[in-house]
Amino acid sequence: MSRPSIVDDDLVNGIRARSDEAFAALYRILVSDLLSFANGMLRDRGAAEDAVQQAFLELARAAHTIKGDGRSLRAWMYRSVRFTCLDEVRRRKRRPEEPTDRLPDTGREDPGLPDPAMQGALARLSDRHRAIVVLRHVIGCSVDEIAEILDTNRTAVYAASARAERRLAKELTDVESAFNAASQQVKNQDTTGGTR
Amino acid sequence: MKATLHKRLSGLRVDVPTEVAARHAAEISAELMHPGPVTPPRRLRRRWVLPVVVAAALLIPAAAFAAESTTPGDLLYPVKRTTEWVRSIVDSTINAEHRVDELEIVIERRAPINVVSDRLADAEQSVEQSDGPRRLADRIDDARDQIERHYGVHPRDIDSVNQDRSSQDRNREPSDTAANPSSTTTEPPHDEGPRDPPTMTTTEPPRERGDRDN
């Protein structure tokens, strides 16, 4: 079930030649996947958009150094986004007082994000497990692609993926229980307020 | 459960808004027109950092430890002087202590008398400059006794012995050295057994020199 690479050799050559059209085409092909990946890693739409833009800017600077085929280029872009996301996560850990720090608040519901319970459970995973889950289930990357992006091998990806899914299921149960308890409490308060 | 997870996770896909795409396109075009400096991939930039830090963390203390018993001329002696300079910030007598250590080491190794003489002078000077504790002065006194015992030379006569050796070396023909190397050595006897009493074949007291001069 290998995902076919839609970044062909002509496009890679155009990127190497720093062609505007090639960059626009690559952006159209990858932007949704990269943005979903960054959003899954950061749970912050603005920061995710910045990470994607940063990856394309880095590619524009280093276009002539790109080697390999379209698949390598895809992996290069994912790696670039991932490193930017990890830098952002580290920066938030160093400065937890910043209002943009939303990653540790795993139980908080955010109406701006789809399926906040799942987002909360994802945020409780380690960075590596979160990357694997998002790449495999949100983006739909193959194990080979994930291994190339994370610079590891298939066996390690299989093992880490299984562990991450078990952990995610457990965290999801916990987060949903917390959500249910919180919503029940809100209902009780509304009922109490209505009867007065 | 896995299928449920996959289905819910698939719903987390997001699309880029048009205005964001336009902003990104403008930024990318500007970068293509005026490219900034190429930065190496972050992973490559950081790949060497950890090994270098680990190697430094292991090698620097190991080198400093290994350099503790070195004497001038040894490979790691500059390391010892460097660590000594750092330690002298908190311990003003460390220089004098090391010089006395070196004096004891060269005596124990039965180094040539001129080397011992140099180390003795250094140790005395260091102890004097650092106003070192009494125990260092006592150790130098012990070292003097050792020199007299093992080299057969009273410390106050070392300088004159050295001068005599130097003049002998200058006047000696190279063929003499080849013919009778034992007569030219300035090293003390490398006796395998008990070191006392010292043989007098390699170092001569000043009075013998005076007799020969006459």
Tab-separated table of C-alpha atoms in Angstrom:
chain	number	residue	atom	x	y	z
A	1	MET	CA	0.000	0.000	0.000
A	2	SER	CA	2.879	2.264	-0.873
A	3	ARG	CA	1.845	5.806	-1.529
A	4	PRO	CA	2.923	6.742	-5.093
A	5	SER	CA	5.275	9.648	-5.306
A	6	ILE	CA	3.649	12.438	-7.240
A	7	VAL	CA	6.792	14.538	-7.162
A	8	ASP	CA	8.378	13.410	-10.431
A	9	ASP	CA	11.914	13.885	-11.680
A	10	ASP	CA	11.005	16.848	-13.906
A	11	LEU	CA	9.651	18.656	-10.895
A	12	VAL	CA	12.791	17.864	-8.894
A	13	ASN	CA	14.942	19.228	-11.714
A	14	GLY	CA	12.808	22.359	-11.792
A	15	ILE	CA	13.295	22.775	-8.049
A	16	ARG	CA	17.047	22.405	-8.486
A	17	ALA	CA	16.889	25.099	-11.167
A	18	ARG	CA	14.951	27.303	-8.709
A	19	SER	CA	12.028	27.607	-11.090
A	20	ASP	CA	9.037	29.597	-9.828
A	21	GLU	CA	6.621	27.220	-11.562
A	22	ALA	CA	8.261	24.171	-10.028
A	23	PHE	CA	8.023	25.655	-6.554
A	24	ALA	CA	4.384	26.569	-7.101
A	25	ALA	CA	3.633	23.030	-8.285
A	26	LEU	CA	5.448	21.476	-5.358
A	27	TYR	CA	3.610	23.777	-2.975
A	28	ARG	CA	0.241	22.675	-4.411
A	29	ILE	CA	1.220	19.020	-4.083
A	30	LEU	CA	2.651	19.078	-0.572
A	31	VAL	CA	1.131	21.982	1.308
A	32	SER	CA	-1.922	20.159	2.653
A	33	ASP	CA	0.090	17.162	3.861
A	34	LEU	CA	2.819	19.304	5.377
A	35	LEU	CA	0.318	21.580	7.084
A	36	SER	CA	-1.602	18.612	8.523
A	37	PHE	CA	1.673	17.145	9.760
A	38	ALA	CA	2.792	20.393	11.387
A	39	ASN	CA	-0.651	20.973	12.860
A	40	GLY	CA	-0.649	17.476	14.342
A	41	MET	CA	2.751	18.098	15.843
A	42	LEU	CA	2.027	21.561	17.253
A	43	ARG	CA	-1.770	21.850	17.669
A	44	ASP	CA	-1.348	25.438	16.608
A	45	ARG	CA	-2.577	26.431	13.189
A	46	GLY	CA	-0.539	29.628	12.948
A	47	ALA	CA	2.699	27.967	14.032
A	48	ALA	CA	2.006	25.085	11.642
A	49	GLU	CA	1.606	27.506	8.722
A	50	ASP	CA	4.849	29.194	9.696
A	51	ALA	CA	6.623	25.827	9.821
A	52	VAL	CA	5.435	24.957	6.317
A	53	GLN	CA	6.517	28.317	4.980
A	54	GLN	CA	9.883	27.910	6.668
A	55	ALA	CA	10.375	24.536	4.967
A	56	PHE	CA	9.739	26.029	1.522
A	57	LEU	CA	12.057	28.957	2.238
A	58	GLU	CA	14.802	26.561	3.300
A	59	LEU	CA	14.218	24.590	0.115
A	60	ALA	CA	14.492	27.792	-1.928
A	61	ARG	CA	17.859	28.516	-0.327
A	62	ALA	CA	19.222	24.988	-0.621
A	63	ALA	CA	17.554	23.972	-3.906
A	64	HIS	CA	20.839	23.394	-5.742
A	65	THR	CA	22.023	20.988	-3.034
A	66	ILE	CA	18.982	18.700	-3.255
A	67	LYS	CA	19.872	15.149	-4.271
A	68	GLY	CA	17.835	12.103	-5.166
A	69	ASP	CA	14.373	11.727	-6.646
A	70	GLY	CA	10.926	13.015	-5.808
A	71	ARG	CA	10.560	10.709	-2.870
A	72	SER	CA	13.761	12.044	-1.337
A	73	LEU	CA	12.517	15.572	-1.882
A	74	ARG	CA	9.248	14.751	-0.098
A	75	ALA	CA	11.190	13.271	2.808
A	76	TRP	CA	13.453	16.353	2.862
A	77	MET	CA	10.414	18.600	3.181
A	78	TYR	CA	8.863	16.520	5.957
A	79	ARG	CA	12.149	16.485	7.835
A	80	SER	CA	12.432	20.241	7.516
A	81	VAL	CA	8.904	20.721	8.879
A	82	ARG	CA	9.540	18.230	11.657
A	83	PHE	CA	12.735	19.967	12.799
A	84	THR	CA	10.995	23.332	12.777
A	85	CYS	CA	8.165	21.848	14.858
A	86	LEU	CA	10.621	20.290	17.318
A	87	ASP	CA	12.402	23.632	17.654
A	88	GLU	CA	9.054	25.257	18.361
A	89	VAL	CA	8.160	22.612	20.959
A	90	ARG	CA	11.519	23.101	22.683
A	91	ARG	CA	11.095	26.853	22.591
A	92	ARG	CA	7.693	26.526	24.243
A	93	LYS	CA	9.084	24.270	26.934
A	94	ARG	CA	11.797	26.810	27.668
A	95	ARG	CA	9.253	29.636	27.878
A	96	PRO	CA	6.084	28.087	29.245
A	97	GLU	CA	4.700	31.452	30.292
A	98	GLU	CA	4.046	32.469	26.692
A	99	PRO	CA	0.357	32.502	25.809
A	100	THR	CA	1.017	30.441	22.647
A	101	ASP	CA	2.056	27.464	24.772
A	102	ARG	CA	-0.884	25.152	24.332
A	103	LEU	CA	0.814	21.810	23.918
A	104	PRO	CA	0.964	20.805	27.607
A	105	ASP	CA	-2.708	21.717	28.135
A	106	THR	CA	-3.798	18.354	26.898
A	107	GLY	CA	-7.215	18.303	28.458
A	108	ARG	CA	-8.346	21.698	27.311
A	109	GLU	CA	-10.967	21.792	24.630
A	110	ASP	CA	-10.265	24.121	21.728
A	111	PRO	CA	-13.252	24.807	19.507
A	112	GLY	CA	-10.912	25.915	16.707
A	113	LEU	CA	-9.444	22.433	16.308
A	114	PRO	CA	-11.259	19.400	14.922
A	115	ASP	CA	-11.781	16.541	17.393
A	116	PRO	CA	-10.204	18.219	20.425
A	117	ALA	CA	-10.215	14.980	22.423
A	118	MET	CA	-8.050	13.306	19.815
A	119	GLN	CA	-5.833	16.391	19.611
A	120	GLY	CA	-5.459	16.290	23.378
A	121	ALA	CA	-4.564	12.604	23.340
A	122	LEU	CA	-2.039	13.190	20.533
A	123	ALA	CA	-0.404	15.958	22.522
A	124	ARG	CA	0.257	13.511	25.353
A	125	LEU	CA	2.428	11.330	23.119
A	126	SER	CA	6.157	11.841	22.768
A	127	ASP	CA	7.319	13.928	19.813
A	128	ARG	CA	8.509	10.847	17.958
A	129	HIS	CA	5.344	8.833	18.566
A	130	ARG	CA	3.204	11.802	17.614
A	131	ALA	CA	5.139	12.221	14.367
A	132	ILE	CA	4.689	8.537	13.511
A	133	VAL	CA	0.957	8.515	14.259
A	134	VAL	CA	0.321	11.697	12.279
A	135	LEU	CA	2.409	10.567	9.313
A	136	ARG	CA	0.800	7.134	9.239
A	137	HIS	CA	-2.844	7.903	9.978
A	138	VAL	CA	-3.390	11.573	9.156
A	139	ILE	CA	-1.143	11.921	6.102
A	140	GLY	CA	-1.218	8.254	5.044
A	141	CYS	CA	2.521	7.779	4.527
A	142	SER	CA	3.875	4.288	4.015
A	143	VAL	CA	6.203	2.695	6.538
A	144	ASP	CA	9.081	3.143	4.100
A	145	GLU	CA	8.360	6.838	3.771
A	146	ILE	CA	8.139	7.269	7.534
A	147	ALA	CA	11.435	5.415	7.952
A	148	GLU	CA	13.065	7.780	5.464
A	149	ILE	CA	11.582	10.865	7.089
A	150	LEU	CA	12.625	9.800	10.597
A	151	ASP	CA	15.964	8.444	9.362
A	152	THR	CA	15.386	4.978	10.773
A	153	ASN	CA	14.398	1.522	9.484
A	154	ARG	CA	11.098	-0.252	8.798
A	155	THR	CA	11.279	-2.489	11.856
A	156	ALA	CA	11.758	0.443	14.177
A	157	VAL	CA	8.819	2.249	12.583
A	158	TYR	CA	6.557	-0.809	12.955
A	159	ALA	CA	7.488	-1.235	16.591
A	160	ALA	CA	7.186	2.452	17.433
A	161	SER	CA	3.889	2.685	15.544
A	162	ALA	CA	2.371	-0.178	17.534
A	163	ARG	CA	3.497	1.344	20.827
A	164	ALA	CA	2.250	4.779	19.807
A	165	GLU	CA	-1.197	3.438	18.853
A	166	ARG	CA	-1.582	1.577	22.160
A	167	ARG	CA	-0.575	4.679	24.055
A	168	LEU	CA	-2.859	6.875	21.976
A	169	ALA	CA	-5.859	4.624	22.656
A	170	LYS	CA	-5.195	4.776	26.385
A	171	GLU	CA	-4.698	8.542	26.391
A	172	LEU	CA	-7.821	9.013	24.300
A	173	THR	CA	-9.869	7.106	26.868
A	174	ASP	CA	-8.477	9.278	29.663
A	175	VAL	CA	-9.048	12.540	27.803
A	176	GLU	CA	-12.603	11.605	26.822
A	177	SER	CA	-13.398	10.633	30.408
A	178	ALA	CA	-12.130	14.027	31.530
A	179	PHE	CA	-14.190	15.721	28.815
A	180	ASN	CA	-17.333	13.829	29.820
A	181	ALA	CA	-16.836	14.653	33.478
A	182	ALA	CA	-16.315	18.323	32.652
A	183	SER	CA	-19.387	18.531	30.395
A	184	GLN	CA	-21.498	16.741	33.041
A	185	GLN	CA	-20.358	19.287	35.591
A	186	VAL	CA	-21.317	22.140	33.264
A	187	LYS	CA	-24.754	20.567	32.716
A	188	ASN	CA	-25.273	20.241	36.463
A	189	GLN	CA	-24.347	23.868	36.972
A	190	ASP	CA	-26.755	24.929	34.217
A	191	THR	CA	-29.522	22.850	35.783
A	192	THR	CA	-28.849	24.320	39.212
A	193	GLY	CA	-28.813	27.853	37.806
A	194	GLY	CA	-32.054	27.237	35.860
A	195	THR	CA	-33.982	26.012	38.881
A	196	ARG	CA	-33.079	29.046	40.983
B	1	MET	CA	-10.258	0.051	17.904
B	2	LYS	CA	-7.427	0.610	15.411
B	3	ALA	CA	-9.921	1.302	12.626
B	4	THR	CA	-11.715	3.811	14.840
B	5	LEU	CA	-8.476	5.529	15.672
B	6	HIS	CA	-7.515	5.688	12.007
B	7	LYS	CA	-10.883	7.132	11.057
B	8	ARG	CA	-10.770	9.806	13.729
B	9	LEU	CA	-7.148	10.658	12.960
B	10	SER	CA	-7.979	11.006	9.257
B	11	GLY	CA	-10.381	13.756	10.254
B	12	LEU	CA	-7.477	15.866	11.527
B	13	ARG	CA	-6.358	16.761	8.011
B	14	VAL	CA	-6.366	20.492	7.390
B	15	ASP	CA	-6.241	22.562	4.219
B	16	VAL	CA	-4.377	25.751	3.746
B	17	PRO	CA	-6.569	28.880	3.454
B	18	THR	CA	-6.262	30.838	0.224
B	19	GLU	CA	-4.842	33.941	1.863
B	20	VAL	CA	-2.173	31.890	3.644
B	21	ALA	CA	-1.249	30.182	0.368
B	22	ALA	CA	-0.936	33.582	-1.295
B	23	ARG	CA	1.278	34.843	1.515
B	24	HIS	CA	3.465	31.744	1.292
B	25	ALA	CA	3.736	32.075	-2.502
B	26	ALA	CA	4.862	35.687	-2.168
B	27	GLU	CA	7.486	34.750	0.444
B	28	ILE	CA	8.805	31.876	-1.643
B	29	SER	CA	9.020	34.042	-4.778
B	30	ALA	CA	10.901	36.705	-2.849
B	31	GLU	CA	13.302	34.070	-1.521
B	32	LEU	CA	13.860	32.726	-5.030
B	33	MET	CA	14.583	36.232	-6.314
B	34	HIS	CA	16.961	37.095	-3.495
B	35	PRO	CA	18.113	33.882	-1.876
B	36	GLY	CA	19.526	34.069	1.616
B	37	PRO	CA	22.569	32.156	2.778
B	38	VAL	CA	22.323	28.390	2.488
B	39	THR	CA	22.117	26.782	5.874
B	40	PRO	CA	23.092	23.122	6.167
B	41	PRO	CA	20.302	20.734	7.137
B	42	ARG	CA	19.753	20.968	10.880
B	43	ARG	CA	20.337	17.325	11.401
B	44	LEU	CA	23.742	17.546	9.740
B	45	ARG	CA	24.554	20.644	11.720
B	46	ARG	CA	23.853	18.871	14.990
B	47	ARG	CA	25.197	15.434	14.147
B	48	TRP	CA	28.742	16.251	15.248
B	49	VAL	CA	27.807	18.123	18.413
B	50	LEU	CA	27.008	15.193	20.695
B	51	PRO	CA	30.081	13.065	19.815
B	52	VAL	CA	32.349	16.073	20.249
B	53	VAL	CA	30.820	16.963	23.607
B	54	VAL	CA	31.039	13.353	24.822
B	55	ALA	CA	34.625	12.992	23.591
B	56	ALA	CA	35.609	16.254	25.251
B	57	ALA	CA	33.865	15.271	28.472
B	58	LEU	CA	35.820	12.015	28.541
B	59	LEU	CA	39.182	13.106	27.142
B	60	ILE	CA	39.754	16.358	28.999
B	61	PRO	CA	39.512	14.890	32.530
B	62	ALA	CA	41.448	11.807	31.384
B	63	ALA	CA	44.235	13.947	29.926
B	64	ALA	CA	44.299	16.131	33.041
B	65	PHE	CA	44.532	13.044	35.255
B	66	ALA	CA	47.226	11.446	33.105
B	67	ALA	CA	49.209	14.681	33.099
B	68	GLU	CA	49.406	14.859	36.895
B	69	SER	CA	52.690	12.950	37.173
B	70	THR	CA	54.397	14.422	34.108
B	71	THR	CA	57.622	16.361	34.185
B	72	PRO	CA	59.019	18.970	31.769
B	73	GLY	CA	59.653	17.390	28.385
B	74	ASP	CA	56.758	14.942	28.633
B	75	LEU	CA	54.015	15.051	26.018
B	76	LEU	CA	51.243	15.974	28.439
B	77	TYR	CA	53.248	18.474	30.455
B	78	PRO	CA	51.547	21.479	28.772
B	79	VAL	CA	48.201	20.003	29.843
B	80	LYS	CA	49.444	19.898	33.412
B	81	ARG	CA	50.572	23.513	33.252
B	82	THR	CA	47.204	24.546	31.835
B	83	THR	CA	45.177	22.783	34.514
B	84	GLU	CA	47.621	24.143	37.075
B	85	TRP	CA	46.955	27.667	35.871
B	86	VAL	CA	43.208	27.112	36.328
B	87	ARG	CA	43.605	25.503	39.736
B	88	SER	CA	45.924	28.249	40.915
B	89	ILE	CA	42.881	30.545	40.934
B	90	VAL	CA	41.609	28.774	44.030
B	91	ASP	CA	44.846	27.256	45.347
B	92	SER	CA	47.846	29.589	45.318
B	93	THR	CA	50.312	26.867	46.391
B	94	ILE	CA	49.462	24.439	43.601
B	95	ASN	CA	52.400	25.597	41.453
B	96	ALA	CA	54.903	25.102	44.253
B	97	GLU	CA	53.387	21.749	45.144
B	98	HIS	CA	53.688	20.526	41.559
B	99	ARG	CA	57.279	21.710	41.249
B	100	VAL	CA	58.188	19.800	44.413
B	101	ASP	CA	56.327	16.760	43.051
B	102	GLU	CA	58.338	16.992	39.838
B	103	LEU	CA	61.580	17.226	41.794
B	104	GLU	CA	60.698	14.044	43.701
B	105	ILE	CA	59.694	12.283	40.483
B	106	VAL	CA	62.961	13.033	38.674
B	107	ILE	CA	64.953	11.911	41.700
B	108	GLU	CA	62.960	8.704	41.864
B	109	ARG	CA	63.523	8.131	38.152
B	110	ARG	CA	67.256	8.774	38.634
B	111	ALA	CA	67.197	11.413	35.950
B	112	PRO	CA	70.514	13.023	34.926
B	113	ILE	CA	71.948	15.340	37.522
B	114	ASN	CA	71.441	18.442	35.369
B	115	VAL	CA	67.709	17.666	35.143
B	116	VAL	CA	67.533	17.191	38.901
B	117	SER	CA	69.378	20.437	39.340
B	118	ASP	CA	66.882	22.301	37.177
B	119	ARG	CA	63.905	20.813	39.014
B	120	LEU	CA	65.463	21.629	42.385
B	121	ALA	CA	65.981	25.235	41.348
B	122	ASP	CA	62.403	25.474	40.044
B	123	ALA	CA	60.975	23.945	43.207
B	124	GLU	CA	62.934	26.258	45.464
B	125	GLN	CA	61.914	29.268	43.435
B	126	SER	CA	58.245	28.297	43.348
B	127	VAL	CA	58.058	27.621	47.072
B	128	GLU	CA	59.744	30.917	47.752
B	129	GLN	CA	57.484	32.879	45.395
B	130	SER	CA	54.252	31.319	46.592
B	131	ASP	CA	55.217	31.627	50.223
B	132	GLY	CA	54.326	27.943	50.414
B	133	PRO	CA	53.610	26.061	53.599
B	134	ARG	CA	56.356	24.618	55.715
B	135	ARG	CA	55.675	21.082	54.563
B	136	LEU	CA	56.823	21.992	51.034
B	137	ALA	CA	60.090	23.338	52.367
B	138	ASP	CA	60.476	20.123	54.359
B	139	ARG	CA	59.898	18.069	51.237
B	140	ILE	CA	62.595	20.032	49.436
B	141	ASP	CA	64.963	19.328	52.322
B	142	ASP	CA	64.141	15.630	52.012
B	143	ALA	CA	64.762	15.846	48.293
B	144	ARG	CA	68.170	17.365	48.937
B	145	ASP	CA	69.001	14.437	51.187
B	146	GLN	CA	67.893	12.052	48.475
B	147	ILE	CA	70.071	13.814	45.910
B	148	GLU	CA	73.092	13.518	48.146
B	149	ARG	CA	72.313	9.913	48.897
B	150	HIS	CA	71.608	8.721	45.342
B	151	TYR	CA	73.864	10.993	43.306
B	152	GLY	CA	76.704	11.420	45.741
B	153	VAL	CA	76.552	15.165	45.250
B	154	HIS	CA	75.746	17.714	47.843
B	155	PRO	CA	72.945	19.919	46.494
B	156	ARG	CA	74.993	23.074	46.950
B	157	ASP	CA	77.609	21.589	44.636
B	158	ILE	CA	75.196	20.625	41.879
B	159	ASP	CA	75.730	23.798	39.914
B	160	SER	CA	79.467	23.408	39.891
B	161	VAL	CA	79.098	19.756	38.863
B	162	ASN	CA	76.909	20.832	36.001
B	163	GLN	CA	79.379	23.458	34.881
B	164	ASP	CA	82.127	20.896	34.998
B	165	ARG	CA	80.045	18.443	32.976
B	166	SER	CA	79.348	21.091	30.402
B	167	SER	CA	82.975	22.003	29.954
B	168	GLN	CA	83.903	18.318	29.749
B	169	ASP	CA	81.267	17.746	27.089
B	170	ARG	CA	82.512	20.668	25.050
B	171	ASN	CA	86.136	19.531	25.194
B	172	ARG	CA	85.440	15.872	24.576
B	173	GLU	CA	86.089	14.429	21.150
B	174	PRO	CA	83.180	12.570	19.555
B	175	SER	CA	85.423	9.475	19.125
B	176	ASP	CA	85.985	9.354	22.863
B	177	THR	CA	82.297	9.260	23.406
B	178	ALA	CA	81.901	6.366	21.046
B	179	ALA	CA	84.851	4.485	22.520
B	180	ASN	CA	83.868	4.815	26.133
B	181	PRO	CA	80.269	5.836	26.513
B	182	SER	CA	80.072	4.922	30.167
B	183	SER	CA	82.576	7.590	31.069
B	184	THR	CA	80.453	10.346	29.571
B	185	THR	CA	77.064	9.671	31.016
B	186	THR	CA	75.643	12.082	33.506
B	187	GLU	CA	72.997	9.674	34.641
B	188	PRO	CA	73.162	8.018	38.020
B	189	PRO	CA	73.675	4.277	38.218
B	190	HIS	CA	70.614	2.311	37.194
B	191	ASP	CA	71.141	-0.280	39.849
B	192	GLU	CA	68.464	-2.901	39.862
B	193	GLY	CA	68.926	-3.910	43.467
B	194	PRO	CA	69.402	-1.770	46.544
B	195	ARG	CA	70.250	1.722	45.485
B	196	ASP	CA	72.687	2.430	48.315
B	197	PRO	CA	75.513	2.998	48.397
B	198	PRO	CA	75.722	4.973	45.160
B	199	THR	CA	78.556	4.281	42.780
B	200	MET	CA	80.737	7.238	42.042
B	201	THR	CA	81.557	6.356	38.461
B	202	THR	CA	79.085	8.700	36.857
B	203	THR	CA	79.079	11.791	38.994
B	204	GLU	CA	82.141	13.230	40.484
B	205	PRO	CA	82.250	15.520	43.473
B	206	PRO	CA	83.873	18.916	42.950
B	207	ARG	CA	86.860	17.990	45.064
B	208	GLU	CA	87.823	15.250	42.583
B	209	ARG	CA	87.538	17.755	39.798
B	210	GLY	CA	89.888	20.020	41.690
B	211	ASP	CA	92.394	17.188	42.092
B	212	ARG	CA	92.248	16.409	38.414
B	213	ASP	CA	92.666	20.056	37.517
B	214	ASN	CA	95.773	20.182	39.592
